[in-house]
C-alpha atoms as an extended CHARMM CRD file, in Angstrom:
* protein
*
       153  EXT
         1         1  MET       CA            137.3460000000       48.7530000000       43.3210000000  PROA      1               0.0000000000
         2         2  GLY       CA            139.2250000000       46.2950000000       45.5290000000  PROA      2               0.0000000000
         3         3  PHE       CA            138.7330000000       43.6680000000       42.8480000000  PROA      3               0.0000000000
         4         4  ILE       CA            140.4210000000       45.8620000000       40.1960000000  PROA      4               0.0000000000
         5         5  PHE       CA            143.2890000000       46.6670000000       42.5600000000  PROA      5               0.0000000000
         6         6  SER       CA            143.6640000000       42.9760000000       43.4310000000  PROA      6               0.0000000000
         7         7  LYS       CA            143.5650000000       42.0020000000       39.7580000000  PROA      7               0.0000000000
         8         8  SER       CA            146.2580000000       44.5350000000       38.8460000000  PROA      8               0.0000000000
         9         9  MET       CA            148.3820000000       43.4080000000       41.8070000000  PROA      9               0.0000000000
        10        10  ASN       CA            148.0400000000       39.7580000000       40.7380000000  PROA      10              0.0000000000
        11        11  GLU       CA            149.0410000000       40.7520000000       37.2090000000  PROA      11              0.0000000000
        12        12  SER       CA            152.0590000000       42.6220000000       38.5550000000  PROA      12              0.0000000000
        13        13  MET       CA            153.0680000000       39.6310000000       40.7090000000  PROA      13              0.0000000000
        14        14  LYS       CA            152.6700000000       37.3240000000       37.7330000000  PROA      14              0.0000000000
        15        15  ASN       CA            154.8620000000       39.5820000000       35.5700000000  PROA      15              0.0000000000
        16        16  GLN       CA            157.4720000000       39.7590000000       38.3300000000  PROA      16              0.0000000000
        17        17  LYS       CA            157.5260000000       35.9520000000       38.6630000000  PROA      17              0.0000000000
        18        18  GLU       CA            157.9280000000       35.5940000000       34.9000000000  PROA      18              0.0000000000
        19        19  PHE       CA            160.7470000000       38.1230000000       34.9610000000  PROA      19              0.0000000000
        20        20  MET       CA            162.4790000000       36.3100000000       37.8120000000  PROA      20              0.0000000000
        21        21  LEU       CA            162.0910000000       32.9640000000       36.0330000000  PROA      21              0.0000000000
        22        22  MET       CA            163.4960000000       34.3870000000       32.7970000000  PROA      22              0.0000000000
        23        23  ASN       CA            166.3630000000       35.9760000000       34.7370000000  PROA      23              0.0000000000
        24        24  ALA       CA            167.1520000000       32.6300000000       36.4050000000  PROA      24              0.0000000000
        25        25  ARG       CA            167.1780000000       30.9220000000       32.9900000000  PROA      25              0.0000000000
        26        26  LEU       CA            169.5350000000       33.5690000000       31.6240000000  PROA      26              0.0000000000
        27        27  GLN       CA            171.7980000000       33.1110000000       34.6360000000  PROA      27              0.0000000000
        28        28  GLU       CA            171.8350000000       29.3420000000       34.0450000000  PROA      28              0.0000000000
        29        29  ASP       CA            172.6640000000       29.8790000000       30.3600000000  PROA      29              0.0000000000
        30        30  PHE       CA            175.4730000000       32.2590000000       31.2910000000  PROA      30              0.0000000000
        31        31  THR       CA            176.8390000000       29.8000000000       33.8390000000  PROA      31              0.0000000000
        32        32  ALA       CA            176.7130000000       26.9520000000       31.3130000000  PROA      32              0.0000000000
        33        33  LYS       CA            178.5330000000       29.0690000000       28.7090000000  PROA      33              0.0000000000
        34        34  LEU       CA            181.1530000000       30.0560000000       31.2440000000  PROA      34              0.0000000000
        35        35  GLU       CA            181.6690000000       26.4190000000       32.2520000000  PROA      35              0.0000000000
        36        36  ARG       CA            182.0260000000       25.4030000000       28.5920000000  PROA      36              0.0000000000
        37        37  GLN       CA            184.5650000000       28.1790000000       28.0480000000  PROA      37              0.0000000000
        38        38  LEU       CA            186.5770000000       27.1170000000       31.1000000000  PROA      38              0.0000000000
        39        39  ILE       CA            186.5280000000       23.4760000000       29.9490000000  PROA      39              0.0000000000
        40        40  MET       CA            187.6620000000       24.5410000000       26.4710000000  PROA      40              0.0000000000
        41        41  GLN       CA            190.5320000000       26.6140000000       27.9030000000  PROA      41              0.0000000000
        42        42  SER       CA            191.5980000000       23.7070000000       30.0900000000  PROA      42              0.0000000000
        43        43  GLU       CA            191.4710000000       21.3500000000       27.1150000000  PROA      43              0.0000000000
        44        44  MET       CA            193.5940000000       23.7410000000       25.0470000000  PROA      44              0.0000000000
        45        45  ARG       CA            196.1390000000       24.0680000000       27.8700000000  PROA      45              0.0000000000
        46        46  GLU       CA            196.3500000000       20.2730000000       28.2000000000  PROA      46              0.0000000000
        47        47  ARG       CA            196.8760000000       19.8940000000       24.4630000000  PROA      47              0.0000000000
        48        48  GLN       CA            199.6130000000       22.5240000000       24.4700000000  PROA      48              0.0000000000
        49        49  MET       CA            201.3510000000       20.7920000000       27.3670000000  PROA      49              0.0000000000
        50        50  ALA       CA            201.0680000000       17.4390000000       25.5650000000  PROA      50              0.0000000000
        51        51  MET       CA            202.6350000000       19.0140000000       22.4790000000  PROA      51              0.0000000000
        52        52  GLN       CA            205.4780000000       20.4330000000       24.5760000000  PROA      52              0.0000000000
        53        53  ILE       CA            206.1740000000       17.0300000000       26.1410000000  PROA      53              0.0000000000
        54        54  ALA       CA            205.9790000000       15.3330000000       22.7370000000  PROA      54              0.0000000000
        55        55  TRP       CA            208.3790000000       17.9170000000       21.3010000000  PROA      55              0.0000000000
        56        56  SER       CA            210.8150000000       17.3140000000       24.1560000000  PROA      56              0.0000000000
        57        57  ARG       CA            210.6890000000       13.5560000000       23.6150000000  PROA      57              0.0000000000
        58        58  GLU       CA            211.2330000000       13.9500000000       19.8820000000  PROA      58              0.0000000000
        59        59  PHE       CA            214.1170000000       16.3720000000       20.4570000000  PROA      59              0.0000000000
        60        60  LEU       CA            215.5960000000       13.9250000000       22.9470000000  PROA      60              0.0000000000
        61        61  LYS       CA            215.7450000000       11.2220000000       20.2700000000  PROA      61              0.0000000000
        62        62  TYR       CA            217.7330000000       13.4200000000       17.8960000000  PROA      62              0.0000000000
        63        63  PHE       CA            219.8990000000       14.9990000000       20.5710000000  PROA      63              0.0000000000
        64        64  GLY       CA            220.5230000000       11.6220000000       22.1950000000  PROA      64              0.0000000000
        65        65  THR       CA            221.7780000000       10.2900000000       18.8670000000  PROA      65              0.0000000000
        66        66  PHE       CA            223.9860000000       13.3440000000       18.4210000000  PROA      66              0.0000000000
        67        67  PHE       CA            225.2740000000       13.0570000000       21.9840000000  PROA      67              0.0000000000
        68        68  GLY       CA            226.0630000000        9.3540000000       21.5700000000  PROA      68              0.0000000000
        69        69  LEU       CA            227.9810000000        9.9250000000       18.3260000000  PROA      69              0.0000000000
        70        70  ALA       CA            229.7880000000       12.9530000000       19.7730000000  PROA      70              0.0000000000
        71        71  ALA       CA            230.7260000000       11.0790000000       22.9570000000  PROA      71              0.0000000000
        72        72  ILE       CA            232.0830000000        8.1160000000       20.9950000000  PROA      72              0.0000000000
        73        73  SER       CA            233.9820000000       10.3520000000       18.5740000000  PROA      73              0.0000000000
        74        74  LEU       CA            235.4010000000       12.5900000000       21.2970000000  PROA      74              0.0000000000
        75        75  THR       CA            236.4320000000        9.6170000000       23.4090000000  PROA      75              0.0000000000
        76        76  ALA       CA            238.1000000000        7.9640000000       20.4360000000  PROA      76              0.0000000000
        77        77  GLY       CA            239.8720000000       11.2420000000       19.5970000000  PROA      77              0.0000000000
        78        78  ALA       CA            241.0170000000       11.6860000000       23.2020000000  PROA      78              0.0000000000
        79        79  ILE       CA            242.4240000000        8.1380000000       23.2820000000  PROA      79              0.0000000000
        80        80  LYS       CA            244.0150000000        8.3460000000       19.8450000000  PROA      80              0.0000000000
        81        81  LYS       CA            245.5940000000       11.7760000000       20.3600000000  PROA      81              0.0000000000
        82        82  LYS       CA            246.1790000000       11.2030000000       24.0700000000  PROA      82              0.0000000000
        83        83  LYS       CA            244.5680000000       14.5610000000       24.8820000000  PROA      83              0.0000000000
        84        84  PRO       CA            241.8580000000       14.4080000000       27.5710000000  PROA      84              0.0000000000
        85        85  ALA       CA            240.7840000000       17.9460000000       26.6000000000  PROA      85              0.0000000000
        86        86  PHE       CA            238.7150000000       16.3530000000       23.8190000000  PROA      86              0.0000000000
        87        87  LEU       CA            236.3450000000       15.0630000000       26.5210000000  PROA      87              0.0000000000
        88        88  VAL       CA            235.4590000000       18.5680000000       27.8230000000  PROA      88              0.0000000000
        89        89  PRO       CA            232.5000000000       19.1600000000       25.4060000000  PROA      89              0.0000000000
        90        90  ILE       CA            230.8080000000       16.0300000000       26.7770000000  PROA      90              0.0000000000
        91        91  VAL       CA            230.1250000000       17.7910000000       30.1050000000  PROA      91              0.0000000000
        92        92  PRO       CA            227.7940000000       20.5890000000       28.8540000000  PROA      92              0.0000000000
        93        93  LEU       CA            226.2220000000       18.2420000000       26.3110000000  PROA      93              0.0000000000
        94        94  SER       CA            225.3980000000       15.7960000000       29.0930000000  PROA      94              0.0000000000
        95        95  PHE       CA            223.6080000000       18.5750000000       31.0320000000  PROA      95              0.0000000000
        96        96  ILE       CA            221.4360000000       19.3090000000       27.9950000000  PROA      96              0.0000000000
        97        97  LEU       CA            220.7170000000       15.6140000000       27.5110000000  PROA      97              0.0000000000
        98        98  THR       CA            219.7710000000       15.1860000000       31.1710000000  PROA      98              0.0000000000
        99        99  TYR       CA            217.4820000000       18.2380000000       31.1020000000  PROA      99              0.0000000000
       100       100  GLN       CA            215.6710000000       17.0370000000       27.9880000000  PROA      100             0.0000000000
       101       101  TYR       CA            215.2520000000       13.5410000000       29.4380000000  PROA      101             0.0000000000
       102       102  ASP       CA            213.8790000000       14.9820000000       32.6780000000  PROA      102             0.0000000000
       103       103  LEU       CA            211.4610000000       17.1930000000       30.7460000000  PROA      103             0.0000000000
       104       104  GLY       CA            210.2410000000       14.4180000000       28.4570000000  PROA      104             0.0000000000
       105       105  TYR       CA            210.2100000000       11.4000000000       30.7770000000  PROA      105             0.0000000000
       106       106  GLY       CA            211.1050000000       12.5540000000       34.2630000000  PROA      106             0.0000000000
       107       107  THR       CA            209.4840000000       14.6610000000       36.9510000000  PROA      107             0.0000000000
       108       108  LEU       CA            210.5690000000       18.1360000000       35.8000000000  PROA      108             0.0000000000
       109       109  LEU       CA            207.0250000000       19.2420000000       34.9550000000  PROA      109             0.0000000000
       110       110  GLU       CA            205.7160000000       18.1220000000       38.3510000000  PROA      110             0.0000000000
       111       111  ARG       CA            208.5420000000       19.9820000000       40.1010000000  PROA      111             0.0000000000
       112       112  MET       CA            207.8620000000       23.0900000000       38.0100000000  PROA      112             0.0000000000
       113       113  LYS       CA            204.1480000000       22.8700000000       38.8560000000  PROA      113             0.0000000000
       114       114  GLY       CA            204.9460000000       22.5740000000       42.5640000000  PROA      114             0.0000000000
       115       115  GLU       CA            207.2720000000       25.5680000000       42.3920000000  PROA      115             0.0000000000
       116       116  ALA       CA            204.6340000000       27.5870000000       40.5360000000  PROA      116             0.0000000000
       117       117  GLU       CA            202.0350000000       26.7400000000       43.1840000000  PROA      117             0.0000000000
       118       118  ASP       CA            204.4790000000       27.7880000000       45.8940000000  PROA      118             0.0000000000
       119       119  ILE       CA            205.0980000000       31.1100000000       44.1370000000  PROA      119             0.0000000000
       120       120  LEU       CA            201.3450000000       31.6900000000       43.8100000000  PROA      120             0.0000000000
       121       121  GLU       CA            200.8750000000       31.0630000000       47.5280000000  PROA      121             0.0000000000
       122       122  THR       CA            203.8860000000       32.7570000000       49.0870000000  PROA      122             0.0000000000
       123       123  GLU       CA            205.2070000000       35.3180000000       46.5950000000  PROA      123             0.0000000000
       124       124  LYS       CA            202.0780000000       37.0820000000       45.3210000000  PROA      124             0.0000000000
       125       125  SER       CA            203.8160000000       40.4690000000       45.1950000000  PROA      125             0.0000000000
       126       126  LYS       CA            206.1400000000       39.2340000000       42.4330000000  PROA      126             0.0000000000
       127       127  LEU       CA            203.1560000000       38.4850000000       40.2170000000  PROA      127             0.0000000000
       128       128  GLN       CA            201.6260000000       41.9560000000       40.2510000000  PROA      128             0.0000000000
       129       129  LEU       CA            201.7370000000       43.9950000000       37.0820000000  PROA      129             0.0000000000
       130       130  PRO       CA            203.5050000000       47.3480000000       37.0660000000  PROA      130             0.0000000000
       131       131  ARG       CA            200.9220000000       50.1180000000       37.6310000000  PROA      131             0.0000000000
       132       132  GLY       CA            198.4030000000       47.5080000000       38.8200000000  PROA      132             0.0000000000
       133       133  MET       CA            195.6020000000       45.8260000000       36.9090000000  PROA      133             0.0000000000
       134       134  ILE       CA            194.6680000000       47.0750000000       33.4720000000  PROA      134             0.0000000000
       135       135  THR       CA            191.4040000000       48.9920000000       33.5570000000  PROA      135             0.0000000000
       136       136  PHE       CA            188.9980000000       50.1360000000       30.9010000000  PROA      136             0.0000000000
       137       137  GLU       CA            190.0130000000       53.7280000000       31.6000000000  PROA      137             0.0000000000
       138       138  SER       CA            193.7210000000       53.0050000000       31.0420000000  PROA      138             0.0000000000
       139       139  ILE       CA            192.9450000000       51.2480000000       27.7520000000  PROA      139             0.0000000000
       140       140  GLU       CA            190.7870000000       54.1550000000       26.5970000000  PROA      140             0.0000000000
       141       141  LYS       CA            193.4770000000       56.6560000000       27.5800000000  PROA      141             0.0000000000
       142       142  ALA       CA            196.1060000000       54.7330000000       25.5960000000  PROA      142             0.0000000000
       143       143  ARG       CA            193.7460000000       54.3910000000       22.6300000000  PROA      143             0.0000000000
       144       144  LYS       CA            193.0140000000       58.1300000000       22.5990000000  PROA      144             0.0000000000
       145       145  GLU       CA            196.7100000000       58.9860000000       22.8650000000  PROA      145             0.0000000000
       146       146  GLN       CA            197.4910000000       56.6140000000       20.0180000000  PROA      146             0.0000000000
       147       147  SER       CA            194.7230000000       58.0220000000       17.8250000000  PROA      147             0.0000000000
       148       148  ARG       CA            195.9400000000       61.5460000000       18.6370000000  PROA      148             0.0000000000
       149       149  PHE       CA            199.4440000000       60.4550000000       17.5660000000  PROA      149             0.0000000000
       150       150  PHE       CA            198.1660000000       59.2740000000       14.1780000000  PROA      150             0.0000000000
       151       151  ILE       CA            196.0190000000       62.3660000000       13.6830000000  PROA      151             0.0000000000
       152       152  ASP       CA            198.9550000000       64.6980000000       14.4150000000  PROA      152             0.0000000000
       153       153  LYS       CA            201.1500000000       63.0400000000       11.7550000000  PROA      153             0.0000000000
């Protein structure tokens, strides 16, 4: 009788070990999938940032040309007409040009990143959503209300 009990206990232990091994493999698979997803999201974010920088640099080329022509024309008009008021539009245009240069070639993105990190560390309360985090229950409630709205019509 002890032999049968021992045999069944060994079988149970063997099944439990197999279960634990399979569970560990599933956990590893899940972790690998999660890591791949995080890498993919990071890659997508980097590509989007690269596109934004490239767009800023391309815009800077066109705007720089416009600014140069406008500055020359406005300066010539101010000299010819002897009215310094023609130079006033150069001031706001120069701010736009400087911003675009800083975004495309300067340190604006690094400064923005530093400011964002500071906000994440010191101003957490400003990042909270109204009514807190979205929960499954709140989504279901909204879905039911919306379906009730369509049914009533």
